[in-house]
PDB file of C-alpha atoms and ligand atoms in Angstrom:
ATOM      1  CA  UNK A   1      55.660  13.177 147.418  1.00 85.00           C
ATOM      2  CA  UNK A   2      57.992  15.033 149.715  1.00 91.00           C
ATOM      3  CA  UNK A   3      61.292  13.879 147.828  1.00 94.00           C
ATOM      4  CA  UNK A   4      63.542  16.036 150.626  1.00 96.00           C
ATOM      5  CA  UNK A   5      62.043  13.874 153.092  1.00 97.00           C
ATOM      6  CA  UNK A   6      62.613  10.899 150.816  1.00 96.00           C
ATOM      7  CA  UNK A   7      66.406  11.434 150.758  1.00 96.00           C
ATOM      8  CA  UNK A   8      66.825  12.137 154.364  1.00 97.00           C
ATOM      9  CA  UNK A   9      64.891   8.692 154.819  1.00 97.00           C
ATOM     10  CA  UNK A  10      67.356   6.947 151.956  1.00 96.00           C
ATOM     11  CA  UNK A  11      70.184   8.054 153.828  1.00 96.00           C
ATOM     12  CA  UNK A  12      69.557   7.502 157.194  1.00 97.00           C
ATOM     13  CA  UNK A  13      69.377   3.923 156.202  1.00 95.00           C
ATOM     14  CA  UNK A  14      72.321   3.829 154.114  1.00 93.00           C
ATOM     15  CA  UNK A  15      74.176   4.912 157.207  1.00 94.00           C
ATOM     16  CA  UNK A  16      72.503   2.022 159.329  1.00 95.00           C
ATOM     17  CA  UNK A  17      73.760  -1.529 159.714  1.00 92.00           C
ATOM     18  CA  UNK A  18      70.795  -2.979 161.320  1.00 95.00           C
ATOM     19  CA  UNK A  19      67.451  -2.051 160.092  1.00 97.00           C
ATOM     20  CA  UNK A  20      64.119  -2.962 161.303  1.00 98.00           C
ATOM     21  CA  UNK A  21      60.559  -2.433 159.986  1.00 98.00           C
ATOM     22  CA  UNK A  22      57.371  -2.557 162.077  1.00 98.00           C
ATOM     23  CA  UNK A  23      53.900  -2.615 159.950  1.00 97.00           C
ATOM     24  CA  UNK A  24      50.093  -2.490 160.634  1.00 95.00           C
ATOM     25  CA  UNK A  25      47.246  -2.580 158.800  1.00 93.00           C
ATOM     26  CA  UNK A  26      47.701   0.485 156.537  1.00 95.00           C
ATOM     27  CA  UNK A  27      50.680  -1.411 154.681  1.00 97.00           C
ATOM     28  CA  UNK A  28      47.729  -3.810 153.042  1.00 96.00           C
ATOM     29  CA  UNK A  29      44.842  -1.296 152.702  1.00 94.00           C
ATOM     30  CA  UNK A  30      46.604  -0.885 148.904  1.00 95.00           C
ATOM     31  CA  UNK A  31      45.983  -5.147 148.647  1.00 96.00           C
ATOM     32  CA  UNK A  32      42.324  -4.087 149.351  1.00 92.00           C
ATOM     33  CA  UNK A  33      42.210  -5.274 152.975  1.00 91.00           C
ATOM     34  CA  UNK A  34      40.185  -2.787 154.901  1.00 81.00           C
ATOM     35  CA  UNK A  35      41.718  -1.498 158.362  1.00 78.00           C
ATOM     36  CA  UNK A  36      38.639  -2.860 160.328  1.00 67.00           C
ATOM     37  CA  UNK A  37      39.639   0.068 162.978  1.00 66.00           C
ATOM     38  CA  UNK A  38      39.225   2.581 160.277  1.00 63.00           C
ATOM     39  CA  UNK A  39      35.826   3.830 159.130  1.00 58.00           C
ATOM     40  CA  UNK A  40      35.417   0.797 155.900  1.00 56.00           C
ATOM     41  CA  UNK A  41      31.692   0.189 157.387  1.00 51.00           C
ATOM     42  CA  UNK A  42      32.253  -3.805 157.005  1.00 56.00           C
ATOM     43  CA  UNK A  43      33.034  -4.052 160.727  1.00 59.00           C
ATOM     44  CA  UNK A  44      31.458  -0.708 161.548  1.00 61.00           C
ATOM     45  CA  UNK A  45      28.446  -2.530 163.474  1.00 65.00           C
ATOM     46  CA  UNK A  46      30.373  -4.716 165.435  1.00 70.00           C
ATOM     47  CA  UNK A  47      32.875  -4.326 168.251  1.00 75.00           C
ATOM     48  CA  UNK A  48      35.803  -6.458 167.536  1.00 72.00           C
ATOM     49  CA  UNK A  49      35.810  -7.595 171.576  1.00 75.00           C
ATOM     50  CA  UNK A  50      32.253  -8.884 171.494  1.00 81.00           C
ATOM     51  CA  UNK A  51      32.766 -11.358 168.624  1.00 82.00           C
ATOM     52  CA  UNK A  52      37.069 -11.422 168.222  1.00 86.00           C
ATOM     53  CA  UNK A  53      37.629 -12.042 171.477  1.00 91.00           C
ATOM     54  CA  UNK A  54      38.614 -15.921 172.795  1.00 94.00           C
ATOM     55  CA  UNK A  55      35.984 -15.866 174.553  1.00 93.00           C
ATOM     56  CA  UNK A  56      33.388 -14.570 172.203  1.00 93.00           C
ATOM     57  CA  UNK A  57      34.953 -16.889 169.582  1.00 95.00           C
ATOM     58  CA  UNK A  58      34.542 -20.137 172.322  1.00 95.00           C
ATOM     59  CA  UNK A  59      30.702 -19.212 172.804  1.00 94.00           C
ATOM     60  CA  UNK A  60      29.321 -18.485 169.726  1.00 94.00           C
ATOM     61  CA  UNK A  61      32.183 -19.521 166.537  1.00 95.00           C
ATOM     62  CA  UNK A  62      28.951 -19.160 164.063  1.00 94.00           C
ATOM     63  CA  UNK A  63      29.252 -15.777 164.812  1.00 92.00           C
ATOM     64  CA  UNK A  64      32.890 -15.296 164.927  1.00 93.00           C
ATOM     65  CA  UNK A  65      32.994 -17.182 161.021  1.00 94.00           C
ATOM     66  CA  UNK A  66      29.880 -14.622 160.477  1.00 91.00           C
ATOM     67  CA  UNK A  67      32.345 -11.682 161.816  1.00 88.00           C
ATOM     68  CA  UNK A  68      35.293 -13.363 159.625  1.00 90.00           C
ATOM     69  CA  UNK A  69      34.020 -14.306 156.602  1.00 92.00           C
ATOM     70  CA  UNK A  70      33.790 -11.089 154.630  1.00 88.00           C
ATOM     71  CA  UNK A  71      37.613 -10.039 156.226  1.00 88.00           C
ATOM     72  CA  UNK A  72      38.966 -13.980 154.930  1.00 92.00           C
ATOM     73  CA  UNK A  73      37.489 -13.199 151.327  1.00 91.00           C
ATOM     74  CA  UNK A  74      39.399 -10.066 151.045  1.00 91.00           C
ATOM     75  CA  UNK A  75      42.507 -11.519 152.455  1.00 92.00           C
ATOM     76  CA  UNK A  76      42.286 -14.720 150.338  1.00 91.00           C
ATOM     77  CA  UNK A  77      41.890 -12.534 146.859  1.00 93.00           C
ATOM     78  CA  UNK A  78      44.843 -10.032 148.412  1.00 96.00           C
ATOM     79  CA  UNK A  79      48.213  -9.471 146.857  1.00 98.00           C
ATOM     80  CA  UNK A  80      51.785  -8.280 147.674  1.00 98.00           C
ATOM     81  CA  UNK A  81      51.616  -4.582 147.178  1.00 98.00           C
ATOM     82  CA  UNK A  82      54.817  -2.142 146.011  1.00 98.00           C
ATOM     83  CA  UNK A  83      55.097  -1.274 149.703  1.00 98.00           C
ATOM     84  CA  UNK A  84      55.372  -4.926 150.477  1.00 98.00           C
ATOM     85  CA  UNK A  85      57.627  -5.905 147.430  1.00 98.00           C
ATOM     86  CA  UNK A  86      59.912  -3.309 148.737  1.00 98.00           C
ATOM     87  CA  UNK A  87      60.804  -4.414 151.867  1.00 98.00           C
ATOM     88  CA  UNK A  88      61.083  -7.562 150.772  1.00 98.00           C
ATOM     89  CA  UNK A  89      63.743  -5.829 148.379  1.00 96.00           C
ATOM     90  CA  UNK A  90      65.784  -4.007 151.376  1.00 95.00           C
ATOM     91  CA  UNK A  91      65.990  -7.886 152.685  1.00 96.00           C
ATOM     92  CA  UNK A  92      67.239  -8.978 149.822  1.00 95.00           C
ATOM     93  CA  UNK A  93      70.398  -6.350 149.519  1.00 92.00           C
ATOM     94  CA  UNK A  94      71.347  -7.224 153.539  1.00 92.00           C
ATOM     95  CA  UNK A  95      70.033  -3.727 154.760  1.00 93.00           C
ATOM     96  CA  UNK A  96      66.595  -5.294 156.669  1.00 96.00           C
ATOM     97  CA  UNK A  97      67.531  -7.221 159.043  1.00 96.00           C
ATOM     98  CA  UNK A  98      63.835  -8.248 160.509  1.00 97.00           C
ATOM     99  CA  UNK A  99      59.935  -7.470 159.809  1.00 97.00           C
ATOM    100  CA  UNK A 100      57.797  -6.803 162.830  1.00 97.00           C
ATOM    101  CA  UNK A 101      54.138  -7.161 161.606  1.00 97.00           C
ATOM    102  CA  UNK A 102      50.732  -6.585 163.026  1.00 94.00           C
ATOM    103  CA  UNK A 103      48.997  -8.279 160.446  1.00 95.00           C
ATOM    104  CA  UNK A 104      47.612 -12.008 159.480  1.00 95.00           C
ATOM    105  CA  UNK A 105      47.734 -11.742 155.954  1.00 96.00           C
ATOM    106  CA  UNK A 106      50.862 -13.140 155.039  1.00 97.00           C
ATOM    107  CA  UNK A 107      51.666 -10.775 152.267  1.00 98.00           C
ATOM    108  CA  UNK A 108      55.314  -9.635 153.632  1.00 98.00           C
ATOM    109  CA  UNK A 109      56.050 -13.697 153.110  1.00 97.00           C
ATOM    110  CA  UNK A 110      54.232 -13.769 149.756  1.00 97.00           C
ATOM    111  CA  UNK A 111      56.311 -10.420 148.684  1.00 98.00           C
ATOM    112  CA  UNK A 112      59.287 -12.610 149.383  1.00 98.00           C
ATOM    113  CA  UNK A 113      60.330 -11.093 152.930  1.00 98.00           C
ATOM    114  CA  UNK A 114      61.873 -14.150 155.118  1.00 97.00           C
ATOM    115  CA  UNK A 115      62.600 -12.624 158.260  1.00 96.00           C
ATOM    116  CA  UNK A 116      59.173 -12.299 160.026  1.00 97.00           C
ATOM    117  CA  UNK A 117      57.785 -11.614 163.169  1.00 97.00           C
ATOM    118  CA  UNK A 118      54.064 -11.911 162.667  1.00 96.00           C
ATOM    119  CA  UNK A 119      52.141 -10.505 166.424  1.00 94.00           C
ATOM    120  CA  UNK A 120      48.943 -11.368 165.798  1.00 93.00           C
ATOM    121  CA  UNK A 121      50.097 -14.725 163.955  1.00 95.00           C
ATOM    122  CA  UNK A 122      48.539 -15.781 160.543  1.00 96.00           C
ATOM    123  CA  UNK A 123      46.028 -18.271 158.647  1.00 96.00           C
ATOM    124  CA  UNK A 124      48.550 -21.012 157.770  1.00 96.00           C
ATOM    125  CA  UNK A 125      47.506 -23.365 160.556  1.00 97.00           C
ATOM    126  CA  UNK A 126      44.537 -24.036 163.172  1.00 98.00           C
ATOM    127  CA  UNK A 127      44.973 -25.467 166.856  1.00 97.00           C
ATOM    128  CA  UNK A 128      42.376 -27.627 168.758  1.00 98.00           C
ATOM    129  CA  UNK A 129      41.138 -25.487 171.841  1.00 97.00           C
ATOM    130  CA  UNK A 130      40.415 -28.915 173.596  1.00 97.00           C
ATOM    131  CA  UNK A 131      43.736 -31.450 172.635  1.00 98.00           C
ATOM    132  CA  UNK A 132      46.293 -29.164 170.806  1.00 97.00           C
ATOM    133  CA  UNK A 133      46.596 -30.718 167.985  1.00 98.00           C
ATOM    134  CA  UNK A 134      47.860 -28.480 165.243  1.00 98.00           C
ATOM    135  CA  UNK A 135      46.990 -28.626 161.596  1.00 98.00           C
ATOM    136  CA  UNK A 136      47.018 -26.862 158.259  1.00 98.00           C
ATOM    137  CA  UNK A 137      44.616 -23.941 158.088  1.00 97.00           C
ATOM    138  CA  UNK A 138      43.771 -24.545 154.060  1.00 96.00           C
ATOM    139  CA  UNK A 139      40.933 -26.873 154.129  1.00 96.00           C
ATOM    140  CA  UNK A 140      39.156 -25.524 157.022  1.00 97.00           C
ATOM    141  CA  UNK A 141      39.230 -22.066 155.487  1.00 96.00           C
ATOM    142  CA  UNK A 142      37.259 -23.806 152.764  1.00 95.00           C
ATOM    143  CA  UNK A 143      34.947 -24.949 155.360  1.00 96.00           C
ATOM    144  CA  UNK A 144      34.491 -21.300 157.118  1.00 95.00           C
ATOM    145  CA  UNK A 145      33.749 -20.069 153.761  1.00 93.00           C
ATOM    146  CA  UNK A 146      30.659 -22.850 153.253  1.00 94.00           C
ATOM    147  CA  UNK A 147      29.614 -21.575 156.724  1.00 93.00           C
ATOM    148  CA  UNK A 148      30.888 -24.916 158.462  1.00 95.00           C
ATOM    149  CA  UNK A 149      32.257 -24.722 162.042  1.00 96.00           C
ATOM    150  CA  UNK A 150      35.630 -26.373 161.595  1.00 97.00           C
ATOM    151  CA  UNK A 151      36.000 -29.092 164.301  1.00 97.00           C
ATOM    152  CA  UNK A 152      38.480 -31.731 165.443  1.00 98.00           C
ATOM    153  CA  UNK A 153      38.324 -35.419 165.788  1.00 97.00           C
ATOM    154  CA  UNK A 154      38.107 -35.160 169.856  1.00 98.00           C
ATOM    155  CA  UNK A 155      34.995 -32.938 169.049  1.00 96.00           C
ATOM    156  CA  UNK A 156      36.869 -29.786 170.175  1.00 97.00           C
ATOM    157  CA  UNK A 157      36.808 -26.351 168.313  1.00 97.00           C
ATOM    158  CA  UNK A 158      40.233 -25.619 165.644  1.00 97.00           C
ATOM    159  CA  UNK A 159      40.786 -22.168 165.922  1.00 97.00           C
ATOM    160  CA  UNK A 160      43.082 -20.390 163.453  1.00 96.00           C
ATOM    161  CA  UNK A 161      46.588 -19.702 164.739  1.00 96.00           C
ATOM    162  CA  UNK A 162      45.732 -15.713 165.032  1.00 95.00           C
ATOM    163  CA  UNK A 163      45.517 -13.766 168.191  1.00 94.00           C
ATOM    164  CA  UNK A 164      42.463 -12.778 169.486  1.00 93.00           C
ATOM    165  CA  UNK A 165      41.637  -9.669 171.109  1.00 87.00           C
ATOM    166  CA  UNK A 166      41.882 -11.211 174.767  1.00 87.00           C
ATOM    167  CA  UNK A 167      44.262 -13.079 173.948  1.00 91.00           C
ATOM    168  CA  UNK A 168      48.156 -12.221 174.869  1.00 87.00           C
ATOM    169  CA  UNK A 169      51.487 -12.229 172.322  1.00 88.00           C
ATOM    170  CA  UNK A 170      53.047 -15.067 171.851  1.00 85.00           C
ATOM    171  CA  UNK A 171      55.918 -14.989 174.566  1.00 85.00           C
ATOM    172  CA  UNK A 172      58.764 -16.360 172.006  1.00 89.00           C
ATOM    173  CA  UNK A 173      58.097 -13.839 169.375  1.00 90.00           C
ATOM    174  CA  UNK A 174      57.520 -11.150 171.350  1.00 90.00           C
ATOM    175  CA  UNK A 175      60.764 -11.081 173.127  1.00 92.00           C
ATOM    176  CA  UNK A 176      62.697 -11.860 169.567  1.00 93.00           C
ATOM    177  CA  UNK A 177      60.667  -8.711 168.428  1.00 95.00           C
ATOM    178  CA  UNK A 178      62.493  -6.767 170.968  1.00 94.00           C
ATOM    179  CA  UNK A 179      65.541  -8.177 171.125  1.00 94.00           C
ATOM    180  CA  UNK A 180      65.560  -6.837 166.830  1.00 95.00           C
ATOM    181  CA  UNK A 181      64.261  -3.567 168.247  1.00 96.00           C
ATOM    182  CA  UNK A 182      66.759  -3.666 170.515  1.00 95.00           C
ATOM    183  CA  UNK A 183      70.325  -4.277 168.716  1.00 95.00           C
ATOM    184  CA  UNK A 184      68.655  -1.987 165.311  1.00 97.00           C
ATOM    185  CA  UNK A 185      70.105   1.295 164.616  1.00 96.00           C
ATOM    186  CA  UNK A 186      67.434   2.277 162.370  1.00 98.00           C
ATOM    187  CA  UNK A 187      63.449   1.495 162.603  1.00 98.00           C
ATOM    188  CA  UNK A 188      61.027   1.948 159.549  1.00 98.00           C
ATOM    189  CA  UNK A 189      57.358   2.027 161.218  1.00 98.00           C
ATOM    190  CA  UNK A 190      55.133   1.665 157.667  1.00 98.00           C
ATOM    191  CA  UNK A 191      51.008   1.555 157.750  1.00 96.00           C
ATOM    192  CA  UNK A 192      50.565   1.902 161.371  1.00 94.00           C
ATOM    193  CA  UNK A 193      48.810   4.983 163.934  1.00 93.00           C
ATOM    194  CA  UNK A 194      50.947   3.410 166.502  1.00 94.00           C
ATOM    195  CA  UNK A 195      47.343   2.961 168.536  1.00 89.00           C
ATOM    196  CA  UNK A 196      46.935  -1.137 169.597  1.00 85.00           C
ATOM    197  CA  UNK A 197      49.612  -2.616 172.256  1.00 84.00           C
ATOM    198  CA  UNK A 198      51.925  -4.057 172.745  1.00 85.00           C
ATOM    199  CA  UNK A 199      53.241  -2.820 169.134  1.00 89.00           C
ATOM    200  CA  UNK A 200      52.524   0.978 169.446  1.00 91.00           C
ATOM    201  CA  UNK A 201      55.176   0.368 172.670  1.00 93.00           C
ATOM    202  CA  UNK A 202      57.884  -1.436 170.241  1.00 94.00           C
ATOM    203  CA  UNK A 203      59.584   1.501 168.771  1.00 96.00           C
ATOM    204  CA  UNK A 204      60.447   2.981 172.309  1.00 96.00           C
ATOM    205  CA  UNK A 205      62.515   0.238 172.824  1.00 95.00           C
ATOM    206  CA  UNK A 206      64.230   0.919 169.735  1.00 97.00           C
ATOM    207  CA  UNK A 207      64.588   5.210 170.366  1.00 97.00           C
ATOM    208  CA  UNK A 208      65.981   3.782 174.113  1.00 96.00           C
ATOM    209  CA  UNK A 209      68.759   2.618 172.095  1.00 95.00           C
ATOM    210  CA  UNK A 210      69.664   5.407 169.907  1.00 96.00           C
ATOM    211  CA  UNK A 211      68.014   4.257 166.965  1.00 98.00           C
ATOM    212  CA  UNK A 212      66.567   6.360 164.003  1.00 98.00           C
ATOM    213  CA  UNK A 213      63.323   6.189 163.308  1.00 98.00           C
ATOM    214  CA  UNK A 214      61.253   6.809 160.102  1.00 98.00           C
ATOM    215  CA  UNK A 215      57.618   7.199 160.063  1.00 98.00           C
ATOM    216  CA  UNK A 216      55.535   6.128 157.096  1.00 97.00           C
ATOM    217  CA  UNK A 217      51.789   6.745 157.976  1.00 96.00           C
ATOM    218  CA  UNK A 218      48.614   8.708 156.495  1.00 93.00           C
ATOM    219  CA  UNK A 219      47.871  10.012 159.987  1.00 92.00           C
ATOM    220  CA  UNK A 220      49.362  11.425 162.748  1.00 94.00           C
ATOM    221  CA  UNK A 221      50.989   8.433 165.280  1.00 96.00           C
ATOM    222  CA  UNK A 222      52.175   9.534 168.855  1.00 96.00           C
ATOM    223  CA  UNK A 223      55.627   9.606 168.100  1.00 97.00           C
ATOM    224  CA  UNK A 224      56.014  12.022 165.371  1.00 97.00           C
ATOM    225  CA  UNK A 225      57.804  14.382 167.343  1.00 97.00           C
ATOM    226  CA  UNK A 226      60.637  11.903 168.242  1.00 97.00           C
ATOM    227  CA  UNK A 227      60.869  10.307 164.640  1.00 98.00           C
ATOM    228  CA  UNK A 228      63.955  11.847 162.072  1.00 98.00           C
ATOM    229  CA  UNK A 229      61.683  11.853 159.118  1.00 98.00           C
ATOM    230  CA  UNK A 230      57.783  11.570 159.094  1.00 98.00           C
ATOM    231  CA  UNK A 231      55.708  11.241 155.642  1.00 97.00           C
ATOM    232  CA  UNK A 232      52.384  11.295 155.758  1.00 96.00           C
ATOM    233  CA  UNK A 233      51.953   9.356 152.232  1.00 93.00           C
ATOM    234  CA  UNK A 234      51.032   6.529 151.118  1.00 95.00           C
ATOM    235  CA  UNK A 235      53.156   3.712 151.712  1.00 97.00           C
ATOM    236  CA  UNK A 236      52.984   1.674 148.089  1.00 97.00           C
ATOM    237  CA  UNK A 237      54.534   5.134 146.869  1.00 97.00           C
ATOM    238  CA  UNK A 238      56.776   6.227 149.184  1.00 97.00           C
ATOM    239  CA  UNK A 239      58.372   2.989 150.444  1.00 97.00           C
ATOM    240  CA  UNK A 240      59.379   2.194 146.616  1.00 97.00           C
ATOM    241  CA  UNK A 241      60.645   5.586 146.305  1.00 97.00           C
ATOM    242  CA  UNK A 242      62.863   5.395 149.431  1.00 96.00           C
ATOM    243  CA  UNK A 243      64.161   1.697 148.273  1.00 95.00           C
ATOM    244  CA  UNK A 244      64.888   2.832 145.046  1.00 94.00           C
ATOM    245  CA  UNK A 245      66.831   6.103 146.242  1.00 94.00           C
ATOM    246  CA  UNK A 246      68.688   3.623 148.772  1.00 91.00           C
ATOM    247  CA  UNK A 247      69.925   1.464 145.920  1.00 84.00           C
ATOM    248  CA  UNK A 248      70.867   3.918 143.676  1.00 81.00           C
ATOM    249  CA  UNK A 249      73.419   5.905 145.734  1.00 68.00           C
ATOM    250  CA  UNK A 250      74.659   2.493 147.218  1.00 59.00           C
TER     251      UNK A 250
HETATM  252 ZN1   ZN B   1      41.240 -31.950 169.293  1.00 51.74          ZN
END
């Protein structure tokens, strides 16, 4: 690990008063869920737009689930990972103010992180397509997993509260997403290539105001050059490290 880039990290946030973190899939690759845009082979065969899309998902849902089901197994045996358990610890001393995440998993909350923003929403609750109605994603989950098409009373289709690939943020949390990014002095981007929008835009707003920014990635992400400290490690190792340094000279 570079520890000289650990310490400039550890400070930079011991000098901030409003910190913000923005992760993608790379922060639960160590919970063994599989970035589906790297190279795992799982998704390798299928483009995510011709069966994760809306509509993809409203003309054939068999093959959605079929799409699904191996990425809902992992994510159902998943847990919180030292990355994750370390945020959740920079929330707990008052020095992370909010969590920007790109994924569904849930693990930030399950790590004990309260402050949220999940984009792409999560698997805690379905919606009917046809009336609305919201419920508790649990027992159709079980369903998906015995190959059942989950359905509502009315007859319409429940789709899980995620966002699709067509489909757009949801308004609400995107604009309290950058109004954090916006009022932070110091933005932690963990497990992300900073390559799917709208959240590869987010940190701009954040370097617009003058914040630092820290960059906590195994590959290169368009906005090395601008960041104060880039480590190109992996993020259950280096996130501890920097929490731990934080606390300790506190
Ligand atoms: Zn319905």
């Amino acid at each position: 690990m570079d520890l000289e880039a650990i310490d400039r990290a550890a400070d930079i946030m011991r000098g901030a008063r409003h910190v913000i973190a923005l992760t993608g899939a790379g922060i639960s690759v160590p919970s063994g869920i599989p970035d589906f845009r790297s190279d795992d082979g799982l998704w390798r065969h299928d483009d995510p737009m011709d069966v994760a899309s809306l509509r993809a998902f409203c003309v054939d849902p068999g093959r959605f689930y079929d799409w699904f089901r191996p990425l809902l197994e992992r994510l159902q045996a998943a847990q919180p990972n030292p990355a994750h358990l370390a945020l959740a610890a920079l929330e707990r001393v008052g020095m992370l103010k909010a969590l920007i995440t790109q994924n569904i998993d849930g693990l930030h909350q399950r790590a004990g992180s309260h402050e949220v923003y999940e984009l792409h929403g999560h698997l805690r609750s379905a919606t009917c397509l046809r009336c609305d109605r919201q419920v508790p994603a649990a027992p159709l989950l079980e369903q998906v997993r015995w190959s059942e098409i989950p359905r509502c009373g009315c007859g319409g289709l429940f789709k899980l509260d995620v966002v699709l690939f067509d489909e757009l943020l949801p308004r609400g949390l995107f604009w309290l997403a950058q109004s954090a990014l916006e009022t932070c002095d110091a933005l932690i981007v963990a497990g992300t290539a900073l390559e799917v929008a709208p959240a590869c835009e987010m940190p701009l707003a954040a370097l617009r105001h003058g914040a630092h920014l820290i960059i906590v990635n195994r590959s290169e992400t368009y906005l090395d050059e601008r960041a104060d400290v880039v480590l190109r490690e992996d993020v259950a190792e280096v996130l501890p490290a920097i929490v731990e340094r934080v606390k300790h000279k506190a």
